Short mmCIF file of C-alpha atoms in Angstrom, two decimals:
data_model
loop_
_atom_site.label_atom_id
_atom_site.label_comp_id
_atom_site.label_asym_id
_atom_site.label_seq_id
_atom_site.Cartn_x
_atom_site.Cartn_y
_atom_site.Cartn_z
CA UNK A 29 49.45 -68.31 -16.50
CA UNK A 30 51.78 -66.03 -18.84
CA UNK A 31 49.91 -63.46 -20.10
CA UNK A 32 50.11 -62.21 -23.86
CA UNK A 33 51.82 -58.85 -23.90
CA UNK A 34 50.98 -56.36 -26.71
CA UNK A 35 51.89 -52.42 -27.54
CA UNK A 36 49.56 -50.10 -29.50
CA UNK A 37 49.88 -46.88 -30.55
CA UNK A 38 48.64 -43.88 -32.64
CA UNK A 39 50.37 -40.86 -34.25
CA UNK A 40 48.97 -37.66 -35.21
CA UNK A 41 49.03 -34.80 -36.93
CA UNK A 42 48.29 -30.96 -36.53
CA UNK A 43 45.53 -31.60 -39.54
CA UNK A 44 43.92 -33.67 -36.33
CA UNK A 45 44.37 -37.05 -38.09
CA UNK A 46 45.54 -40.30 -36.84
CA UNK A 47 47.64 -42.62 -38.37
CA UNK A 48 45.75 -46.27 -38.49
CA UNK A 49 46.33 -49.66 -39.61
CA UNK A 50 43.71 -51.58 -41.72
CA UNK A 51 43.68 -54.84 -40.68
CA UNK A 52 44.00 -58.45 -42.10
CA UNK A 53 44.43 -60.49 -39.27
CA UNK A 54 43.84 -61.59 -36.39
CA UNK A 55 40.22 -62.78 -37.92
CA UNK A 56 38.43 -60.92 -35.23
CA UNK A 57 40.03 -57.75 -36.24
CA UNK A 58 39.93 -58.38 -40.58
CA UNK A 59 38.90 -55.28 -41.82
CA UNK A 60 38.51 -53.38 -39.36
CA UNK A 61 40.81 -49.85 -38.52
CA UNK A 62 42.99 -50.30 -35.00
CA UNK A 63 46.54 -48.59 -33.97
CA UNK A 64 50.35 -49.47 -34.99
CA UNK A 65 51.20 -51.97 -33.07
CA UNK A 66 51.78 -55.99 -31.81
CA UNK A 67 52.90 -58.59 -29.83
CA UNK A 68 56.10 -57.74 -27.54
CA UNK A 69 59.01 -59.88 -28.80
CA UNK A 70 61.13 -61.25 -25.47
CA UNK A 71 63.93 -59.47 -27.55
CA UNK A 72 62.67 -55.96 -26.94
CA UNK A 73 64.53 -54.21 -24.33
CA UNK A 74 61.39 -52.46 -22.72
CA UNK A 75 57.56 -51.77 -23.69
CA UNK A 76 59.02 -48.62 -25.39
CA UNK A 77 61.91 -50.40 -27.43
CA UNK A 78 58.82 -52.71 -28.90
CA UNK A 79 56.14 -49.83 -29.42
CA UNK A 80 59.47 -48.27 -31.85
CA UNK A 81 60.25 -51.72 -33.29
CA UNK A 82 56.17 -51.99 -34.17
CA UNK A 83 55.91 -48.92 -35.64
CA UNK A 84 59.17 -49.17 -37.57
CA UNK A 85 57.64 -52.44 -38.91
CA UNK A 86 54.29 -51.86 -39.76
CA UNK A 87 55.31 -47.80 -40.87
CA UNK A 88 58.93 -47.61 -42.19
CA UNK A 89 59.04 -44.72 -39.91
CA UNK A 90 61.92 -44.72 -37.40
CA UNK A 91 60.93 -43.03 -34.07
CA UNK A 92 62.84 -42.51 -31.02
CA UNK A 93 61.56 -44.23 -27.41
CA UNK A 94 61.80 -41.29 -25.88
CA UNK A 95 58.77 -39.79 -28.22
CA UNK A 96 56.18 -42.57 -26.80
CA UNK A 97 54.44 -41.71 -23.94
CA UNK A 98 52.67 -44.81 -22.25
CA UNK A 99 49.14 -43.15 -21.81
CA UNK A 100 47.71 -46.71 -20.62
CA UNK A 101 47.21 -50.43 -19.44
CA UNK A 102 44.71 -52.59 -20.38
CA UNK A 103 44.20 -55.87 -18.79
CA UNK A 104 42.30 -58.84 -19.78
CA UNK A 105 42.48 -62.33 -18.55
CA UNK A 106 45.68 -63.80 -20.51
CA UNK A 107 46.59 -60.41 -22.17
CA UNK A 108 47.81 -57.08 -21.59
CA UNK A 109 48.00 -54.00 -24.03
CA UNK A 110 50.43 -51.03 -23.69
CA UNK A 111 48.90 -47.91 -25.07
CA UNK A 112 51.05 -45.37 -26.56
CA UNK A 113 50.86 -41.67 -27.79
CA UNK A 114 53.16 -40.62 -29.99
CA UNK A 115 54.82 -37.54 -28.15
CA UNK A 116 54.87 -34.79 -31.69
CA UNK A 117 52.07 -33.76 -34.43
CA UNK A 118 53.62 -34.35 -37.56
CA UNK A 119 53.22 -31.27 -40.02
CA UNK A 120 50.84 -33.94 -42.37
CA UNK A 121 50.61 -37.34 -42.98
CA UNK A 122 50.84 -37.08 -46.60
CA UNK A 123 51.39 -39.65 -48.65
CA UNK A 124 50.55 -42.16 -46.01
CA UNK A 125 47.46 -43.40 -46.60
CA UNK A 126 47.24 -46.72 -48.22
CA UNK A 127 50.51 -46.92 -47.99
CA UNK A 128 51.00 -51.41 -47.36
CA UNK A 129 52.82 -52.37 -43.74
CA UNK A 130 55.01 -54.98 -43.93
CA UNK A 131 52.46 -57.49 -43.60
CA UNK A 132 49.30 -57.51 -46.04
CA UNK A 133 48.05 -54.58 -43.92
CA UNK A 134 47.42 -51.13 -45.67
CA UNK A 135 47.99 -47.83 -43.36
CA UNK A 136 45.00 -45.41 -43.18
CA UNK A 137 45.19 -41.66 -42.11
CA UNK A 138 41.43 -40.89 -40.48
CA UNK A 139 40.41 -37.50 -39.56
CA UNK A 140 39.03 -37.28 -35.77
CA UNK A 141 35.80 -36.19 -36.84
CA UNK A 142 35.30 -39.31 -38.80
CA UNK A 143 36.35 -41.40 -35.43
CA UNK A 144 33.25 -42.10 -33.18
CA UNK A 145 30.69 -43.83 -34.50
CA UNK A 146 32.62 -45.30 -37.16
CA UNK A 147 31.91 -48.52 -37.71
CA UNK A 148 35.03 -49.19 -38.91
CA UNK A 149 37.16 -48.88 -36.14
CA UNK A 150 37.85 -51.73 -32.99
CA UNK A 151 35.07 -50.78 -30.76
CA UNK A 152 37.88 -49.45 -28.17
CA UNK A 153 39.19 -47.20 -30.12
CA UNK A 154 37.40 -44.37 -30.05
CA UNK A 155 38.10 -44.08 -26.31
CA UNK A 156 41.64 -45.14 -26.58
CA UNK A 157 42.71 -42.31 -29.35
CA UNK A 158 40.50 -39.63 -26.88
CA UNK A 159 42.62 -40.83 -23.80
CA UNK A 160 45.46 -40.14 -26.07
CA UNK A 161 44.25 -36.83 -26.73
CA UNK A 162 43.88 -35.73 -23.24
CA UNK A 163 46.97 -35.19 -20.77
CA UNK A 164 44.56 -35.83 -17.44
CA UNK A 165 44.11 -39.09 -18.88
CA UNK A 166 47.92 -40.46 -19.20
CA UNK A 167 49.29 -43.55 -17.22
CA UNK A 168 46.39 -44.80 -16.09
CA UNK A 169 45.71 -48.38 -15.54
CA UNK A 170 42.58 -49.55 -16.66
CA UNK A 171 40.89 -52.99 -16.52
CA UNK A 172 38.67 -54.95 -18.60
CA UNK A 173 36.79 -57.49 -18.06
CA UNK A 174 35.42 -60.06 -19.77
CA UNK A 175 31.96 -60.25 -17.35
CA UNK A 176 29.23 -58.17 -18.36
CA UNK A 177 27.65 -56.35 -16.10
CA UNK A 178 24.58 -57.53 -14.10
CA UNK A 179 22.35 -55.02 -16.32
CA UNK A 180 23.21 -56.47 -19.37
CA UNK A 181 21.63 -60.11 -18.41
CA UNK A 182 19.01 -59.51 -16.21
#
């Protein structure tokens, strides 16, 4: 089975925000905050070349490949997610926020204190944007499945 292949990825600043996307689809995700990002076209050169043609997309903002580092892989059944950090703090997202994507999707700029426990955000991310955040945790490969754990049922 082929799996689906997707890149995410989150920018920040040196105000400690991160650049998000408000979603509208898919319906699982309507609403809710998650990273730049989507599916990888079979166009795109390399996970890179698709993480710059998302962004560009979604942002407007033209990036180089050689600013995303790949902090991650996550796995799933019939999908797989490339996680990328964008490589520079930008002096301030201004002007940014609520900005629309290309799509009907509006861009949000959240401050990291208002990350965890927001209900807001994919349950992931909060994790995802820390992993980001911290060099030890870079190019790892990290699976998840879609069993709970024994604790959880018994």
């Amino acid at each position: 089975m082929t799996k689906e292949r997707y890149v995410l990825g989150f920018m920040f600043d040196k105000h400690n925000n991160v650049l998000l996307v408000e979603k509208s689809k898919p319906k699982w995700q309507a609403g809710l905050l998650n990273g730049i990002g989507g599916k990888i076209e079979p166009h795109d050169r390399d996970d890179y070349h698709a993480m710059r043609r998302e962004f560009l997309e979604e942002t407007g903002h033209t990036t180089n490949t050689a600013e995303w580092i790949h902090i991650a892989t996550m796995e799933g059944k019939d999908w797989e997610v490339e996680v990328f950090a964008y490589d520079h703090r930008l002096n301030n997202m201004d002007g940014w926020d609520g900005r629309p994507t290309d799509t009907t999707e509006v861009l949000r700029v959240v401050n990291l204190s208002e990350v965890f426990g927001n209900p807001k955000l994919i349950s992931n991310l909060p994790w995802l944007i820390g992993m980001c955040l911290d060099p030890d945790m870079h190019s790892g490969h990290y699976y998840v499945s879609n069993k709970e754990p024994e604790w959880m049922t018994a």
